[in-house]
PDB file of C-alpha atoms in Angstrom:
ATOM      1  CA  MET J 937      28.328 154.418  -7.403  1.00  0.00           C
ATOM      2  CA  LEU J 938      32.139 154.511  -7.383  1.00  0.00           C
ATOM      3  CA  TYR J 939      32.160 150.957  -6.086  1.00  0.00           C
ATOM      4  CA  ASP J 940      29.481 149.578  -8.424  1.00  0.00           C
ATOM      5  CA  LEU J 941      30.843 146.523 -10.256  1.00  0.00           C
ATOM      6  CA  ARG J 942      30.690 148.246 -13.629  1.00  0.00           C
ATOM      7  CA  TYR J 943      32.562 151.268 -12.320  1.00  0.00           C
ATOM      8  CA  GLN J 944      35.157 148.928 -10.824  1.00  0.00           C
ATOM      9  CA  ALA J 945      35.468 147.273 -14.237  1.00  0.00           C
ATOM     10  CA  LEU J 946      35.908 150.683 -15.863  1.00  0.00           C
ATOM     11  CA  ARG J 947      38.649 151.630 -13.416  1.00  0.00           C
ATOM     12  CA  LYS J 948      40.439 148.347 -14.017  1.00  0.00           C
ATOM     13  CA  ALA J 949      40.225 148.901 -17.774  1.00  0.00           C
ATOM     14  CA  LEU J 950      41.638 152.411 -17.423  1.00  0.00           C
ATOM     15  CA  VAL J 951      44.641 151.067 -15.549  1.00  0.00           C
ATOM     16  CA  GLU J 952      45.151 148.335 -18.137  1.00  0.00           C
ATOM     17  CA  VAL J 953      45.068 150.706 -21.108  1.00  0.00           C
ATOM     18  CA  ARG J 954      47.406 153.144 -19.378  1.00  0.00           C
ATOM     19  CA  VAL J 955      49.896 150.426 -18.478  1.00  0.00           C
ATOM     20  CA  GLY J 956      49.467 148.828 -21.905  1.00  0.00           C
ATOM     21  CA  ALA J 957      50.397 152.144 -23.489  1.00  0.00           C
ATOM     22  CA  GLY J 958      53.587 152.167 -21.419  1.00  0.00           C
ATOM     23  CA  LEU J 959      52.506 155.183 -19.379  1.00  0.00           C
ATOM     24  CA  THR J 960      53.102 155.799 -15.717  1.00  0.00           C
ATOM     25  CA  GLN J 961      50.487 157.687 -13.741  1.00  0.00           C
ATOM     26  CA  LEU J 962      52.708 160.751 -13.976  1.00  0.00           C
ATOM     27  CA  ALA J 963      53.084 160.494 -17.762  1.00  0.00           C
ATOM     28  CA  MET J 964      49.322 160.018 -18.173  1.00  0.00           C
ATOM     29  CA  ALA J 965      48.656 163.006 -15.946  1.00  0.00           C
ATOM     30  CA  GLN J 966      51.066 165.201 -17.884  1.00  0.00           C
ATOM     31  CA  ARG J 967      49.423 164.297 -21.187  1.00  0.00           C
ATOM     32  CA  LEU J 968      45.979 164.966 -19.720  1.00  0.00           C
ATOM     33  CA  GLN J 969      47.307 168.229 -18.250  1.00  0.00           C
ATOM     34  CA  ARG J 970      46.271 167.107 -14.779  1.00  0.00           C
ATOM     35  CA  ALA J 971      48.052 166.324 -11.536  1.00  0.00           C
ATOM     36  CA  GLN J 972      49.321 162.792 -10.919  1.00  0.00           C
ATOM     37  CA  SER J 973      46.915 162.591  -7.984  1.00  0.00           C
ATOM     38  CA  TYR J 974      44.008 162.961 -10.430  1.00  0.00           C
ATOM     39  CA  VAL J 975      45.056 159.779 -12.269  1.00  0.00           C
ATOM     40  CA  SER J 976      45.565 157.954  -8.997  1.00  0.00           C
ATOM     41  CA  LYS J 977      42.152 158.979  -7.662  1.00  0.00           C
ATOM     42  CA  VAL J 978      40.392 157.948 -10.881  1.00  0.00           C
ATOM     43  CA  GLU J 979      42.109 154.556 -10.830  1.00  0.00           C
ATOM     44  CA  THR J 980      41.409 153.888  -7.156  1.00  0.00           C
ATOM     45  CA  GLY J 981      37.825 155.122  -7.050  1.00  0.00           C
ATOM     46  CA  GLY J 982      38.429 158.396  -5.274  1.00  0.00           C
ATOM     47  CA  ARG J 983      37.143 160.437  -8.183  1.00  0.00           C
ATOM     48  CA  TYR J 984      34.512 160.106 -10.874  1.00  0.00           C
ATOM     49  CA  LEU J 985      35.508 160.232 -14.520  1.00  0.00           C
ATOM     50  CA  ASP J 986      33.102 162.041 -16.830  1.00  0.00           C
ATOM     51  CA  VAL J 987      32.625 161.019 -20.450  1.00  0.00           C
ATOM     52  CA  LEU J 988      34.871 163.719 -21.905  1.00  0.00           C
ATOM     53  CA  ASP J 989      37.691 162.839 -19.520  1.00  0.00           C
ATOM     54  CA  PHE J 990      37.147 159.165 -20.390  1.00  0.00           C
ATOM     55  CA  LEU J 991      37.551 159.974 -24.089  1.00  0.00           C
ATOM     56  CA  ALA J 992      40.701 162.009 -23.408  1.00  0.00           C
ATOM     57  CA  TRP J 993      42.125 159.103 -21.368  1.00  0.00           C
ATOM     58  CA  CYS J 994      41.456 156.741 -24.272  1.00  0.00           C
ATOM     59  CA  GLU J 995      43.029 159.139 -26.768  1.00  0.00           C
ATOM     60  CA  VAL J 996      46.193 159.459 -24.700  1.00  0.00           C
ATOM     61  CA  ALA J 997      46.432 155.676 -24.263  1.00  0.00           C
ATOM     62  CA  GLN J 998      45.442 155.063 -27.903  1.00  0.00           C
ATOM     63  CA  ALA J 999      42.619 152.803 -26.716  1.00  0.00           C
ATOM     64  CA  ASN J1000      39.245 152.257 -28.352  1.00  0.00           C
ATOM     65  CA  PRO J1001      36.603 153.686 -25.996  1.00  0.00           C
ATOM     66  CA  CYS J1002      33.864 151.537 -27.539  1.00  0.00           C
ATOM     67  CA  GLN J1003      35.770 148.351 -26.772  1.00  0.00           C
ATOM     68  CA  ILE J1004      36.304 149.423 -23.192  1.00  0.00           C
ATOM     69  CA  LEU J1005      32.623 150.222 -22.700  1.00  0.00           C
ATOM     70  CA  GLU J1006      31.572 146.925 -24.271  1.00  0.00           C
ATOM     71  CA  ARG J1007      33.819 145.072 -21.849  1.00  0.00           C
ATOM     72  CA  VAL J1008      32.408 146.988 -18.896  1.00  0.00           C
ATOM     73  CA  GLN J1009      28.841 146.402 -20.021  1.00  0.00           C
ATOM     74  CA  SER J1010      29.298 142.703 -20.657  1.00  0.00           C
ATOM     75  CA  ALA J1011      28.157 139.997 -18.316  1.00  0.00           C
ATOM     76  CA  GLU J1012      31.786 138.873 -18.163  1.00  0.00           C
ATOM     77  CA  ALA J1013      32.745 142.018 -16.249  1.00  0.00           C
ATOM     78  CA  ILE J1014      32.290 140.334 -12.889  1.00  0.00           C
ATOM     79  CA  GLU J1015      34.511 137.399 -13.871  1.00  0.00           C
ATOM     80  CA  TRP J1016      37.046 139.763 -15.431  1.00  0.00           C
ATOM     81  CA  LEU J1017      37.181 141.804 -12.215  1.00  0.00           C
ATOM     82  CA  GLN J1018      38.207 138.740 -10.265  1.00  0.00           C
ATOM     83  CA  GLN J1019      41.327 138.232 -12.417  1.00  0.00           C
ATOM     84  CA  PRO J1020      44.568 139.529 -10.888  1.00  0.00           C
ATOM     85  CA  ARG J1021      45.853 142.943 -11.975  1.00  0.00           C
ATOM     86  CA  ASN J1022      49.121 143.193 -13.906  1.00  0.00           C
ATOM     87  CA  ASN J1023      50.322 146.559 -12.635  1.00  0.00           C
TER      88      ASN J1023
END
């Protein structure tokens, strides 16, 4: 499940919103009151992210969770995944 294409798209989106908010993994972790390793594991597929943690992530990064989920759900997710990362 962690390597399902939609979950990969979600992880990529989480990185993009964090970086877009100008947050390092450490800064994100501090605001989530978690360890930096938690953020790293979520972003690399080593840990699942439940819906409440997803919402907290979006709140910290000031991202719209609905927009992220629409992107992940879309048929364009596979094409989007193939684009290079900017982090």
